[in-house]
């Protein structure tokens, strides 16, 4: 037995569960692809400053959770804790915003890394699918992205979740609210770390999950009461478009999310069956992020949906995805000559698009047929010397038990006709 185990806060993704994870990724990405989002992939590590500037120095992500390293050349790097900053950096570096077609629509999928207290639903390496629309300020774009996420969850069969929605204002109205919130927080009994966070970004205190802090926030000023007319109109249009297109939402005036770059629209999908780690995805508008990381003004909006959490949400609702069998045909050869012939037929079937496997290392026909049953295949191909002498193989339906000879030269056609 191996003396090594997966690092704390991580897990191995193995069959058959891995097939469900792949299906979740595909289901989340499919609506974005249909809406014109192109695939992007960025390095898993970036300059530390990309995240400290973009994600925010007041966030737990930057202050406590990033995996950082120093290269032999002295560069300070970090494993990416989230996807938006990296995607925007890549888009700016490649000048995608200068190619005359805004917004730049991108989607991505990958692993992200945060040193958090490990528990079910909160991992130190986790998987997300994200989508970003860069370079346009339009409430219809915010609504589009929210609807795409909602469509993805519904396509997977989820229903026991809610969409939380808020507006964080912009650089015109948020400073006024910030001043009012700072004044309110100054009168509370907060620990030193929380006070330091409040000095850098007081909105982050609203996101504090501790009951002792939340109890003191009763009566705190709400940003919605401070929105300027432009932000109010923008927010109302987003909500109007969501309602008109059948997407229900819940107003959450305390919704901040854990990143400093959000402006105006912010949202989160929460599942009712996951307990404390209930968020299955979220995002928002980040109009100032490009300038924070040294780019031009590029109003943008995006989201990231958690593959791990979505998998747990499916389990919580008892939803089983209808996945195709990994193997449709399983070949069992009786003897070396038969194995050579069936091996060639297996390759031919695979090249014809039929998922086919072969019983390797066969000790007995009984064990080989057990393997065929365990494979989930619909049919078994069985051939021995007598079958080969007659130019046939035995085709057995593993569901009904019916078995019939099929000519070798007609095998591929016969199986294709069965819509495999």
PDB file of C-alpha atoms in Angstrom, residues 208-415:
ATOM      1  CA  UNK A 208     -17.993  38.687   7.713  1.00  0.00           C
ATOM      2  CA  UNK A 209     -19.647  35.326   8.473  1.00  0.00           C
ATOM      3  CA  UNK A 210     -19.102  35.389  12.248  1.00  0.00           C
ATOM      4  CA  UNK A 211     -22.326  35.657  14.246  1.00  0.00           C
ATOM      5  CA  UNK A 212     -20.747  38.044  16.763  1.00  0.00           C
ATOM      6  CA  UNK A 213     -19.983  40.495  13.949  1.00  0.00           C
ATOM      7  CA  UNK A 214     -23.275  40.039  12.110  1.00  0.00           C
ATOM      8  CA  UNK A 215     -25.215  40.695  15.318  1.00  0.00           C
ATOM      9  CA  UNK A 216     -23.591  44.129  15.564  1.00  0.00           C
ATOM     10  CA  UNK A 217     -24.349  44.962  11.948  1.00  0.00           C
ATOM     11  CA  UNK A 218     -28.086  45.184  12.574  1.00  0.00           C
ATOM     12  CA  UNK A 219     -29.047  48.721  11.615  1.00  0.00           C
ATOM     13  CA  UNK A 220     -25.931  49.286   9.507  1.00  0.00           C
ATOM     14  CA  UNK A 221     -26.417  51.693   6.587  1.00  0.00           C
ATOM     15  CA  UNK A 222     -27.233  49.868   3.360  1.00  0.00           C
ATOM     16  CA  UNK A 223     -25.578  50.799   0.092  1.00  0.00           C
ATOM     17  CA  UNK A 224     -28.911  50.609  -1.746  1.00  0.00           C
ATOM     18  CA  UNK A 225     -30.003  53.744   0.127  1.00  0.00           C
ATOM     19  CA  UNK A 226     -26.952  55.628  -1.186  1.00  0.00           C
ATOM     20  CA  UNK A 227     -27.014  54.677  -4.878  1.00  0.00           C
ATOM     21  CA  UNK A 228     -26.804  57.541  -7.345  1.00  0.00           C
ATOM     22  CA  UNK A 229     -29.504  57.884 -10.008  1.00  0.00           C
ATOM     23  CA  UNK A 230     -27.364  56.231 -12.701  1.00  0.00           C
ATOM     24  CA  UNK A 231     -26.654  53.204 -10.512  1.00  0.00           C
ATOM     25  CA  UNK A 232     -30.305  52.938  -9.511  1.00  0.00           C
ATOM     26  CA  UNK A 233     -31.398  52.971 -13.136  1.00  0.00           C
ATOM     27  CA  UNK A 234     -28.729  50.440 -14.085  1.00  0.00           C
ATOM     28  CA  UNK A 235     -29.735  48.122 -11.249  1.00  0.00           C
ATOM     29  CA  UNK A 236     -33.435  48.398 -12.077  1.00  0.00           C
ATOM     30  CA  UNK A 237     -32.769  47.520 -15.727  1.00  0.00           C
ATOM     31  CA  UNK A 238     -30.814  44.388 -14.768  1.00  0.00           C
ATOM     32  CA  UNK A 239     -33.673  43.252 -12.539  1.00  0.00           C
ATOM     33  CA  UNK A 240     -36.253  44.082 -15.191  1.00  0.00           C
ATOM     34  CA  UNK A 241     -34.430  41.941 -17.771  1.00  0.00           C
ATOM     35  CA  UNK A 242     -34.051  39.026 -15.362  1.00  0.00           C
ATOM     36  CA  UNK A 243     -37.733  39.100 -14.448  1.00  0.00           C
ATOM     37  CA  UNK A 244     -38.822  39.363 -18.084  1.00  0.00           C
ATOM     38  CA  UNK A 245     -36.782  36.262 -18.900  1.00  0.00           C
ATOM     39  CA  UNK A 246     -38.013  34.091 -16.061  1.00  0.00           C
ATOM     40  CA  UNK A 247     -35.083  34.334 -13.640  1.00  0.00           C
ATOM     41  CA  UNK A 248     -36.171  34.838 -10.044  1.00  0.00           C
ATOM     42  CA  UNK A 249     -33.880  36.584  -7.555  1.00  0.00           C
ATOM     43  CA  UNK A 250     -33.714  37.628  -3.920  1.00  0.00           C
ATOM     44  CA  UNK A 251     -32.567  41.089  -2.871  1.00  0.00           C
ATOM     45  CA  UNK A 252     -29.585  40.831  -0.504  1.00  0.00           C
ATOM     46  CA  UNK A 253     -28.409  44.312   0.559  1.00  0.00           C
ATOM     47  CA  UNK A 254     -25.455  42.813   2.474  1.00  0.00           C
ATOM     48  CA  UNK A 255     -24.124  40.810  -0.464  1.00  0.00           C
ATOM     49  CA  UNK A 256     -20.552  41.993  -1.045  1.00  0.00           C
ATOM     50  CA  UNK A 257     -18.671  38.805  -2.079  1.00  0.00           C
ATOM     51  CA  UNK A 258     -15.044  38.292  -1.169  1.00  0.00           C
ATOM     52  CA  UNK A 259     -13.287  40.384  -3.821  1.00  0.00           C
ATOM     53  CA  UNK A 260     -12.570  44.095  -3.794  1.00  0.00           C
ATOM     54  CA  UNK A 261     -12.975  44.743  -7.507  1.00  0.00           C
ATOM     55  CA  UNK A 262     -16.772  44.507  -7.798  1.00  0.00           C
ATOM     56  CA  UNK A 263     -18.896  47.539  -8.762  1.00  0.00           C
ATOM     57  CA  UNK A 264     -22.630  47.845  -9.374  1.00  0.00           C
ATOM     58  CA  UNK A 265     -24.159  44.414 -10.083  1.00  0.00           C
ATOM     59  CA  UNK A 266     -23.055  41.639  -7.747  1.00  0.00           C
ATOM     60  CA  UNK A 267     -24.741  38.249  -7.413  1.00  0.00           C
ATOM     61  CA  UNK A 268     -24.408  34.826  -5.875  1.00  0.00           C
ATOM     62  CA  UNK A 269     -26.123  31.495  -6.428  1.00  0.00           C
ATOM     63  CA  UNK A 270     -26.675  29.616  -3.172  1.00  0.00           C
ATOM     64  CA  UNK A 271     -27.951  26.077  -2.769  1.00  0.00           C
ATOM     65  CA  UNK A 272     -30.275  25.219   0.086  1.00  0.00           C
ATOM     66  CA  UNK A 273     -28.883  21.724   0.623  1.00  0.00           C
ATOM     67  CA  UNK A 274     -25.202  22.474   1.229  1.00  0.00           C
ATOM     68  CA  UNK A 275     -25.106  23.969   4.716  1.00  0.00           C
ATOM     69  CA  UNK A 276     -22.423  26.543   5.480  1.00  0.00           C
ATOM     70  CA  UNK A 277     -20.662  26.172   2.103  1.00  0.00           C
ATOM     71  CA  UNK A 278     -23.820  27.027   0.183  1.00  0.00           C
ATOM     72  CA  UNK A 279     -22.461  29.223  -2.625  1.00  0.00           C
ATOM     73  CA  UNK A 280     -22.320  27.334  -5.920  1.00  0.00           C
ATOM     74  CA  UNK A 281     -21.281  30.329  -7.999  1.00  0.00           C
ATOM     75  CA  UNK A 282     -21.339  34.059  -8.306  1.00  0.00           C
ATOM     76  CA  UNK A 283     -19.855  37.140  -9.833  1.00  0.00           C
ATOM     77  CA  UNK A 284     -20.563  40.703 -10.783  1.00  0.00           C
ATOM     78  CA  UNK A 285     -19.456  43.818 -12.580  1.00  0.00           C
ATOM     79  CA  UNK A 286     -15.863  45.038 -12.154  1.00  0.00           C
ATOM     80  CA  UNK A 287     -15.566  48.288 -14.092  1.00  0.00           C
ATOM     81  CA  UNK A 288     -12.332  49.454 -12.425  1.00  0.00           C
ATOM     82  CA  UNK A 289     -10.276  46.256 -12.414  1.00  0.00           C
ATOM     83  CA  UNK A 290      -8.492  46.904 -15.712  1.00  0.00           C
ATOM     84  CA  UNK A 291      -7.154  50.216 -14.438  1.00  0.00           C
ATOM     85  CA  UNK A 292      -6.140  48.602 -11.121  1.00  0.00           C
ATOM     86  CA  UNK A 293      -3.797  46.235 -12.954  1.00  0.00           C
ATOM     87  CA  UNK A 294      -2.379  48.863 -15.306  1.00  0.00           C
ATOM     88  CA  UNK A 295      -4.770  48.694 -18.257  1.00  0.00           C
ATOM     89  CA  UNK A 296      -7.180  51.193 -19.804  1.00  0.00           C
ATOM     90  CA  UNK A 297     -10.719  51.757 -18.571  1.00  0.00           C
ATOM     91  CA  UNK A 298     -12.612  48.604 -19.586  1.00  0.00           C
ATOM     92  CA  UNK A 299     -15.986  48.107 -17.884  1.00  0.00           C
ATOM     93  CA  UNK A 300     -16.524  44.361 -17.525  1.00  0.00           C
ATOM     94  CA  UNK A 301     -18.689  41.717 -15.895  1.00  0.00           C
ATOM     95  CA  UNK A 302     -18.318  38.000 -15.238  1.00  0.00           C
ATOM     96  CA  UNK A 303     -18.890  34.983 -13.040  1.00  0.00           C
ATOM     97  CA  UNK A 304     -17.325  31.754 -11.818  1.00  0.00           C
ATOM     98  CA  UNK A 305     -19.358  28.644 -10.995  1.00  0.00           C
ATOM     99  CA  UNK A 306     -17.953  25.929  -8.753  1.00  0.00           C
ATOM    100  CA  UNK A 307     -17.758  22.454 -10.271  1.00  0.00           C
ATOM    101  CA  UNK A 308     -17.081  20.818  -6.873  1.00  0.00           C
ATOM    102  CA  UNK A 309     -20.008  22.586  -5.206  1.00  0.00           C
ATOM    103  CA  UNK A 310     -22.319  21.887  -8.145  1.00  0.00           C
ATOM    104  CA  UNK A 311     -21.463  18.187  -7.831  1.00  0.00           C
ATOM    105  CA  UNK A 312     -22.419  18.313  -4.145  1.00  0.00           C
ATOM    106  CA  UNK A 313     -25.617  20.189  -5.017  1.00  0.00           C
ATOM    107  CA  UNK A 314     -26.603  17.437  -7.443  1.00  0.00           C
ATOM    108  CA  UNK A 315     -25.991  14.878  -4.681  1.00  0.00           C
ATOM    109  CA  UNK A 316     -28.059  16.931  -2.225  1.00  0.00           C
ATOM    110  CA  UNK A 317     -31.021  16.973  -4.625  1.00  0.00           C
ATOM    111  CA  UNK A 318     -30.599  13.332  -5.592  1.00  0.00           C
ATOM    112  CA  UNK A 319     -30.071  14.283  -9.240  1.00  0.00           C
ATOM    113  CA  UNK A 320     -28.302  11.669 -11.352  1.00  0.00           C
ATOM    114  CA  UNK A 321     -27.054  12.844 -14.728  1.00  0.00           C
ATOM    115  CA  UNK A 322     -27.939  10.726 -17.748  1.00  0.00           C
ATOM    116  CA  UNK A 323     -24.418   9.936 -18.927  1.00  0.00           C
ATOM    117  CA  UNK A 324     -23.488   7.680 -21.836  1.00  0.00           C
ATOM    118  CA  UNK A 325     -21.797   4.408 -20.890  1.00  0.00           C
ATOM    119  CA  UNK A 326     -18.018   4.575 -21.041  1.00  0.00           C
ATOM    120  CA  UNK A 327     -18.082   1.285 -22.942  1.00  0.00           C
ATOM    121  CA  UNK A 328     -20.765   0.146 -25.388  1.00  0.00           C
ATOM    122  CA  UNK A 329     -19.152  -3.087 -26.586  1.00  0.00           C
ATOM    123  CA  UNK A 330     -16.887  -5.447 -24.643  1.00  0.00           C
ATOM    124  CA  UNK A 331     -14.897  -8.081 -26.530  1.00  0.00           C
ATOM    125  CA  UNK A 332     -13.932 -11.446 -25.033  1.00  0.00           C
ATOM    126  CA  UNK A 333     -11.457 -13.630 -26.931  1.00  0.00           C
ATOM    127  CA  UNK A 334     -11.052 -17.360 -26.279  1.00  0.00           C
ATOM    128  CA  UNK A 335      -7.488 -18.137 -27.350  1.00  0.00           C
ATOM    129  CA  UNK A 336      -4.574 -16.209 -28.859  1.00  0.00           C
ATOM    130  CA  UNK A 337      -5.743 -16.407 -32.481  1.00  0.00           C
ATOM    131  CA  UNK A 338      -9.179 -15.117 -31.492  1.00  0.00           C
ATOM    132  CA  UNK A 339      -7.555 -12.329 -29.480  1.00  0.00           C
ATOM    133  CA  UNK A 340      -5.582 -11.154 -32.513  1.00  0.00           C
ATOM    134  CA  UNK A 341      -8.740 -11.043 -34.635  1.00  0.00           C
ATOM    135  CA  UNK A 342     -10.886  -9.362 -31.974  1.00  0.00           C
ATOM    136  CA  UNK A 343      -8.144  -6.856 -31.137  1.00  0.00           C
ATOM    137  CA  UNK A 344      -8.234  -5.697 -34.769  1.00  0.00           C
ATOM    138  CA  UNK A 345     -12.040  -5.501 -34.645  1.00  0.00           C
ATOM    139  CA  UNK A 346     -11.906  -3.496 -31.410  1.00  0.00           C
ATOM    140  CA  UNK A 347      -9.617  -0.950 -33.084  1.00  0.00           C
ATOM    141  CA  UNK A 348     -11.893  -0.844 -36.136  1.00  0.00           C
ATOM    142  CA  UNK A 349     -14.978  -0.261 -33.977  1.00  0.00           C
ATOM    143  CA  UNK A 350     -13.283   2.518 -32.031  1.00  0.00           C
ATOM    144  CA  UNK A 351     -12.262   4.237 -35.250  1.00  0.00           C
ATOM    145  CA  UNK A 352     -15.885   3.972 -36.369  1.00  0.00           C
ATOM    146  CA  UNK A 353     -16.958   5.832 -33.229  1.00  0.00           C
ATOM    147  CA  UNK A 354     -18.118   2.883 -31.104  1.00  0.00           C
ATOM    148  CA  UNK A 355     -16.839   2.851 -27.491  1.00  0.00           C
ATOM    149  CA  UNK A 356     -15.263  -0.599 -27.288  1.00  0.00           C
ATOM    150  CA  UNK A 357     -13.037  -2.409 -24.815  1.00  0.00           C
ATOM    151  CA  UNK A 358     -11.290  -5.771 -24.741  1.00  0.00           C
ATOM    152  CA  UNK A 359     -10.844  -8.306 -21.951  1.00  0.00           C
ATOM    153  CA  UNK A 360      -7.098  -8.159 -21.299  1.00  0.00           C
ATOM    154  CA  UNK A 361      -5.241 -10.849 -19.357  1.00  0.00           C
ATOM    155  CA  UNK A 362      -8.177 -13.277 -19.572  1.00  0.00           C
ATOM    156  CA  UNK A 363      -7.907 -16.198 -17.136  1.00  0.00           C
ATOM    157  CA  UNK A 364     -11.363 -17.664 -17.719  1.00  0.00           C
ATOM    158  CA  UNK A 365     -14.494 -16.970 -19.736  1.00  0.00           C
ATOM    159  CA  UNK A 366     -16.435 -16.612 -16.480  1.00  0.00           C
ATOM    160  CA  UNK A 367     -14.214 -13.823 -15.177  1.00  0.00           C
ATOM    161  CA  UNK A 368     -14.146 -12.141 -18.583  1.00  0.00           C
ATOM    162  CA  UNK A 369     -17.957 -12.032 -18.741  1.00  0.00           C
ATOM    163  CA  UNK A 370     -18.075 -10.586 -15.227  1.00  0.00           C
ATOM    164  CA  UNK A 371     -15.766  -7.855 -16.455  1.00  0.00           C
ATOM    165  CA  UNK A 372     -18.089  -7.281 -19.410  1.00  0.00           C
ATOM    166  CA  UNK A 373     -21.047  -6.823 -17.020  1.00  0.00           C
ATOM    167  CA  UNK A 374     -19.078  -4.457 -14.785  1.00  0.00           C
ATOM    168  CA  UNK A 375     -18.013  -2.344 -17.769  1.00  0.00           C
ATOM    169  CA  UNK A 376     -21.592  -1.188 -18.351  1.00  0.00           C
ATOM    170  CA  UNK A 377     -21.422  -2.291 -21.982  1.00  0.00           C
ATOM    171  CA  UNK A 378     -24.641  -3.109 -23.768  1.00  0.00           C
ATOM    172  CA  UNK A 379     -23.097  -5.865 -25.904  1.00  0.00           C
ATOM    173  CA  UNK A 380     -20.367  -8.455 -25.528  1.00  0.00           C
ATOM    174  CA  UNK A 381     -18.426  -9.891 -28.450  1.00  0.00           C
ATOM    175  CA  UNK A 382     -17.293 -13.451 -27.803  1.00  0.00           C
ATOM    176  CA  UNK A 383     -15.166 -15.472 -30.226  1.00  0.00           C
ATOM    177  CA  UNK A 384     -13.207 -18.701 -30.123  1.00  0.00           C
ATOM    178  CA  UNK A 385     -11.463 -20.870 -32.713  1.00  0.00           C
ATOM    179  CA  UNK A 386     -14.715 -22.468 -33.895  1.00  0.00           C
ATOM    180  CA  UNK A 387     -16.353 -19.054 -34.417  1.00  0.00           C
ATOM    181  CA  UNK A 388     -13.383 -17.801 -36.399  1.00  0.00           C
ATOM    182  CA  UNK A 389     -13.412 -20.915 -38.594  1.00  0.00           C
ATOM    183  CA  UNK A 390     -16.995 -20.033 -39.484  1.00  0.00           C
ATOM    184  CA  UNK A 391     -16.139 -16.319 -40.000  1.00  0.00           C
ATOM    185  CA  UNK A 392     -18.409 -15.120 -37.190  1.00  0.00           C
ATOM    186  CA  UNK A 393     -18.364 -13.756 -33.657  1.00  0.00           C
ATOM    187  CA  UNK A 394     -21.075 -14.198 -31.030  1.00  0.00           C
ATOM    188  CA  UNK A 395     -22.902 -10.949 -30.231  1.00  0.00           C
ATOM    189  CA  UNK A 396     -24.542 -11.073 -26.801  1.00  0.00           C
ATOM    190  CA  UNK A 397     -27.011  -8.467 -25.542  1.00  0.00           C
ATOM    191  CA  UNK A 398     -25.973  -8.068 -21.899  1.00  0.00           C
ATOM    192  CA  UNK A 399     -29.383  -6.635 -20.998  1.00  0.00           C
ATOM    193  CA  UNK A 400     -31.606  -9.409 -22.382  1.00  0.00           C
ATOM    194  CA  UNK A 401     -29.090 -12.249 -22.551  1.00  0.00           C
ATOM    195  CA  UNK A 402     -29.927 -12.868 -26.208  1.00  0.00           C
ATOM    196  CA  UNK A 403     -26.965 -14.116 -28.259  1.00  0.00           C
ATOM    197  CA  UNK A 404     -26.590 -14.413 -32.039  1.00  0.00           C
ATOM    198  CA  UNK A 405     -23.715 -15.015 -34.475  1.00  0.00           C
ATOM    199  CA  UNK A 406     -22.673 -12.049 -36.639  1.00  0.00           C
ATOM    200  CA  UNK A 407     -20.394 -12.252 -39.660  1.00  0.00           C
ATOM    201  CA  UNK A 408     -16.992 -10.716 -38.951  1.00  0.00           C
ATOM    202  CA  UNK A 409     -17.070  -8.563 -42.070  1.00  0.00           C
ATOM    203  CA  UNK A 410     -20.525  -7.219 -41.102  1.00  0.00           C
ATOM    204  CA  UNK A 411     -19.731  -6.577 -37.442  1.00  0.00           C
ATOM    205  CA  UNK A 412     -19.073  -2.832 -37.607  1.00  0.00           C
ATOM    206  CA  UNK A 413     -22.133  -2.184 -39.765  1.00  0.00           C
ATOM    207  CA  UNK A 414     -24.335  -4.307 -37.496  1.00  0.00           C
ATOM    208  CA  UNK A 415     -23.255  -2.472 -34.350  1.00  0.00           C
TER     209      UNK A 415
END
